[in-house]
């Protein structure tokens, strides 16, 4: 299956891993729907850059994925522009680090809404079109925290474990329709999401910045290296291919050996 002329939605693609996946898909010539927050001028520059790479249409949607009505509207626009999507990468996500007894209720709700429920809403919108054409690729960006836990990340770990369950369940429901549903489970990748959690981790664990990087983050990763965005994008691209048609319901670790321990 060539990506040229296919349509891909990548949520949370204005930064980090999502932006990397958008770039690698654009290089294959597919139409893209990008989404996420950020400075409008920067996003427009990114949109134009991706169009220059793909030679195809790149559409930006500003949906707040914590708001189901925004997701409905985004799919209305996608329906008008493209008729549906062939490939979806549920990538948008946030993190918050705090001991459970101090964990702000609003942060818990927000993390579950963005990191978990948004994927449910996106998936339920995209399945009818994929079923009708008997092809689809759904890739959920989970985390090593879909398979293992770390203290002070209760909402994130709960949401990511749930994403693993959602991935497996939907994979079973759509297996006979040429649709695969998988999750990628990366360890630490150096992105704004990781950088932003350093101060709260310093506070929660009474550590310095260097200690957080080496004794908390990279401690769990036997390779002692951050995973690169390109490694995640490469796996996502592989999963879209015809030769990946029997990989479904899998949680694919890219974690430098973290969860092998
Ligand atoms: P990032 O902060 O660089 O990017 C997150 C993206 O999500 C941004 O584009 C942001 O605008 C968007 N976003 C956030 N809230 C949103 C909302 N309400 N509606 C729409 N878009 C929203 O983070 P990242 O590190 O690239 O993370 C991407 C995904 O990868 C997340 O699901 C994260 O949990 C997962 N992940 C990251 C790492 C890591 O170490 N960076 C490791 C494992 C998993």
Short mmCIF file of N, CA and C in Angstrom, two decimals, residues 2 111 124 143 242:
data_model
loop_
_atom_site.label_atom_id
_atom_site.label_comp_id
_atom_site.label_asym_id
_atom_site.label_seq_id
_atom_site.Cartn_x
_atom_site.Cartn_y
_atom_site.Cartn_z
N UNK A 2 0.82 2.00 -1.06
CA UNK A 2 1.59 3.25 -1.12
C UNK A 2 0.81 4.33 -0.36
N UNK A 111 -6.25 14.80 31.76
CA UNK A 111 -5.38 13.74 31.22
C UNK A 111 -6.22 12.58 30.68
N UNK A 124 -14.14 6.10 16.98
CA UNK A 124 -15.54 5.83 16.61
C UNK A 124 -15.93 6.63 15.37
N UNK A 143 2.73 4.35 25.57
CA UNK A 143 3.92 4.71 26.34
C UNK A 143 4.42 3.43 27.01
N UNK A 242 1.46 -2.53 3.75
CA UNK A 242 0.74 -3.79 3.44
C UNK A 242 1.36 -4.95 4.21
#
